[in-house]
Tab-separated table of C-alpha atoms and ligand atoms in Angstrom:
chain	number	residue	atom	x	y	z
A	1	MET	CA	15.114	17.180	31.726
A	2	SER	CA	17.810	15.726	33.890
A	3	ALA	CA	21.480	16.863	33.849
A	4	LEU	CA	23.587	15.906	30.941
A	5	SER	CA	26.187	13.102	31.297
A	6	ARG	CA	29.050	12.834	28.939
A	7	ILE	CA	30.242	9.319	27.963
A	8	GLY	CA	32.928	7.887	25.804
A	9	VAL	CA	32.101	5.013	23.567
A	10	ALA	CA	34.613	2.775	21.941
A	11	ILE	CA	33.436	1.672	18.540
A	12	ASP	CA	34.887	-0.162	15.526
A	13	SER	CA	35.895	2.390	12.874
A	14	ASP	CA	34.107	0.573	10.077
A	15	LEU	CA	30.956	0.475	12.155
A	16	LEU	CA	31.107	4.119	13.042
A	17	GLU	CA	31.651	4.901	9.314
A	18	LYS	CA	28.433	3.078	8.574
A	19	PHE	CA	26.602	4.608	11.426
A	20	ASP	CA	27.696	8.090	10.363
A	21	ALA	CA	26.485	7.507	6.792
A	22	LEU	CA	23.163	6.122	8.104
A	23	ILE	CA	22.520	9.187	10.407
A	24	ALA	CA	23.509	11.658	7.700
A	25	ARG	CA	21.002	10.105	5.288
A	26	LYS	CA	18.435	10.305	7.935
A	27	GLY	CA	19.214	14.016	8.539
A	28	TYR	CA	20.953	13.943	11.965
A	29	THR	CA	23.398	16.758	12.397
A	30	ASN	CA	25.311	15.092	15.188
A	31	ARG	CA	25.872	11.709	16.622
A	32	SER	CA	24.587	12.469	20.119
A	33	GLU	CA	20.977	13.111	19.018
A	34	ALA	CA	21.076	9.814	16.849
A	35	PHE	CA	22.449	7.820	19.915
A	36	ARG	CA	19.716	9.410	22.212
A	37	ASP	CA	16.992	8.409	19.575
A	38	LEU	CA	18.400	4.829	19.327
A	39	ILE	CA	18.314	4.530	23.154
A	40	ARG	CA	14.717	5.912	23.408
A	41	ASP	CA	13.558	3.718	20.635
A	42	GLU	CA	14.776	0.641	22.456
A	43	LEU	CA	13.372	1.794	25.752
A	44	VAL	CA	9.973	2.481	24.272
A	45	GLU	CA	9.996	-0.890	22.557
A	46	LYS	CA	11.003	-2.779	25.717
A	47	ALA	CA	8.556	-0.920	27.881
A	48	GLY	CA	5.737	-1.704	25.407
A	49	GLU	CA	6.329	-5.223	25.830
A	50	ARG	CA	4.943	-5.310	29.384
A	51	PRO	CA	1.255	-6.092	29.113
A	52	ASP	CA	0.251	-3.389	31.685
A	53	ALA	CA	2.393	-0.645	30.194
A	54	ALA	CA	0.385	2.558	29.283
A	55	VAL	CA	0.986	3.040	25.557
A	56	VAL	CA	-0.365	4.817	22.424
A	57	GLY	CA	-0.387	2.834	19.185
A	58	THR	CA	-1.347	3.323	15.588
A	59	VAL	CA	-2.822	0.751	13.487
A	60	THR	CA	-2.620	0.916	9.631
A	61	LEU	CA	-4.922	-1.148	7.546
A	62	VAL	CA	-5.399	-1.540	3.930
A	63	TYR	CA	-8.454	-3.383	2.585
A	64	ASP	CA	-10.867	-3.857	-0.266
A	65	HIS	CA	-14.137	-2.372	0.789
A	66	HIS	CA	-15.931	-4.699	-1.689
A	67	VAL	CA	-15.145	-7.686	0.499
A	68	ARG	CA	-18.595	-8.681	1.915
A	69	MET	CA	-19.223	-7.272	5.410
A	70	LEU	CA	-15.642	-6.308	5.959
A	71	SER	CA	-16.190	-2.643	6.596
A	72	GLU	CA	-18.950	-3.545	9.005
A	73	LYS	CA	-16.757	-6.092	10.875
A	74	LEU	CA	-13.900	-3.575	11.154
A	75	THR	CA	-16.421	-0.959	12.563
A	76	ASP	CA	-17.915	-3.453	14.934
A	77	ILE	CA	-14.560	-4.220	16.461
A	78	GLN	CA	-13.724	-0.484	16.852
A	79	HIS	CA	-17.132	0.114	18.642
A	80	GLU	CA	-16.502	-2.811	20.963
A	81	ALA	CA	-13.172	-1.092	21.902
A	82	PHE	CA	-14.410	2.523	21.724
A	83	HIS	CA	-12.798	3.426	25.058
A	84	HIS	CA	-9.315	2.639	23.326
A	85	VAL	CA	-9.982	4.176	19.972
A	86	LEU	CA	-9.010	7.830	20.159
A	87	SER	CA	-9.340	8.629	16.385
A	88	THR	CA	-9.610	7.165	12.943
A	89	LEU	CA	-8.589	8.295	9.543
A	90	HIS	CA	-10.125	6.841	6.464
A	91	VAL	CA	-8.719	7.385	2.975
A	92	HIS	CA	-10.429	6.000	-0.220
A	93	LEU	CA	-7.131	4.946	-2.063
A	94	ASP	CA	-8.647	4.057	-5.276
A	95	HIS	CA	-11.948	2.445	-6.664
A	96	ASP	CA	-11.515	-0.679	-4.522
A	97	HIS	CA	-9.081	0.043	-1.694
A	98	CYS	CA	-9.320	1.878	1.574
A	99	LEU	CA	-6.592	2.917	3.960
A	100	GLU	CA	-7.480	3.206	7.658
A	101	VAL	CA	-5.339	4.641	10.438
A	102	LEU	CA	-6.474	4.229	13.990
A	103	VAL	CA	-4.978	5.816	17.097
A	104	LEU	CA	-5.351	3.562	20.129
A	105	ARG	CA	-4.522	4.272	23.719
A	106	GLY	CA	-4.443	1.892	26.626
A	107	LYS	CA	-2.595	-0.941	28.344
A	108	SER	CA	-0.131	-2.649	25.920
A	109	ALA	CA	-2.040	-6.036	26.063
A	110	ALA	CA	-5.326	-4.249	25.193
A	111	VAL	CA	-3.893	-2.249	22.312
A	112	ARG	CA	-2.288	-5.383	20.845
A	113	ARG	CA	-5.458	-7.430	21.182
A	114	ILE	CA	-7.524	-4.761	19.336
A	115	ALA	CA	-4.797	-4.354	16.566
A	116	ASP	CA	-4.584	-8.354	16.171
A	117	MET	CA	-8.364	-8.520	15.834
A	118	LEU	CA	-8.391	-5.743	13.201
A	119	ILE	CA	-5.356	-7.086	11.271
A	120	SER	CA	-6.503	-10.601	11.282
A	121	THR	CA	-9.901	-9.967	9.887
A	122	LYS	CA	-10.420	-11.684	6.566
A	123	GLY	CA	-10.035	-9.288	3.778
A	124	VAL	CA	-7.552	-6.998	5.278
A	125	LYS	CA	-4.644	-6.936	2.790
A	126	HIS	CA	-2.032	-5.388	5.005
A	127	GLY	CA	-1.971	-4.183	8.631
A	128	ARG	CA	0.533	-2.968	11.078
A	129	LEU	CA	0.702	-1.933	14.717
A	130	VAL	CA	3.190	0.653	15.833
A	131	ILE	CA	3.395	1.079	19.568
A	132	THR	CA	4.853	4.255	21.054
A	133	SER	CA	5.242	5.931	24.371
A	134	THR	CA	2.800	8.426	25.825
A	135	GLY	CA	5.981	10.423	26.241
A	136	ALA	CA	5.627	10.751	30.031
A	137	GLU	CA	8.533	8.396	30.756
A	138	LEU	CA	11.042	9.675	28.229
B	1	NI	NI1	-12.824	3.902	1.550
């Protein structure tokens, strides 16, 4: 960790009040940690936009496993991308629905491409990719 720098920030009182209420709801005990997290979140998001950035991502999928060949299609995509798929979690939500969470690792462009293929597969009811940092640059 590098040395700490102290900064002064001028901020509108109403805005600060809303910020304090927000971070209190989230469980922050001080503003500094909340500011640091906001900054890191922005840095991770911007870094992840570079196609060649090394990232980790989670893809969450909800689908009806009765849709013809859907499970097979999703599995085929994952096998095609096996170098990038670190882990998968499958939960049978109810009689019809499955939840799948995949952990992907690789260059941002590759992770996004795999996630897009999975999410856009016909029969997937909801899908979302969350890209995060490998932590090395934070
Ligand atoms: Ni299932």
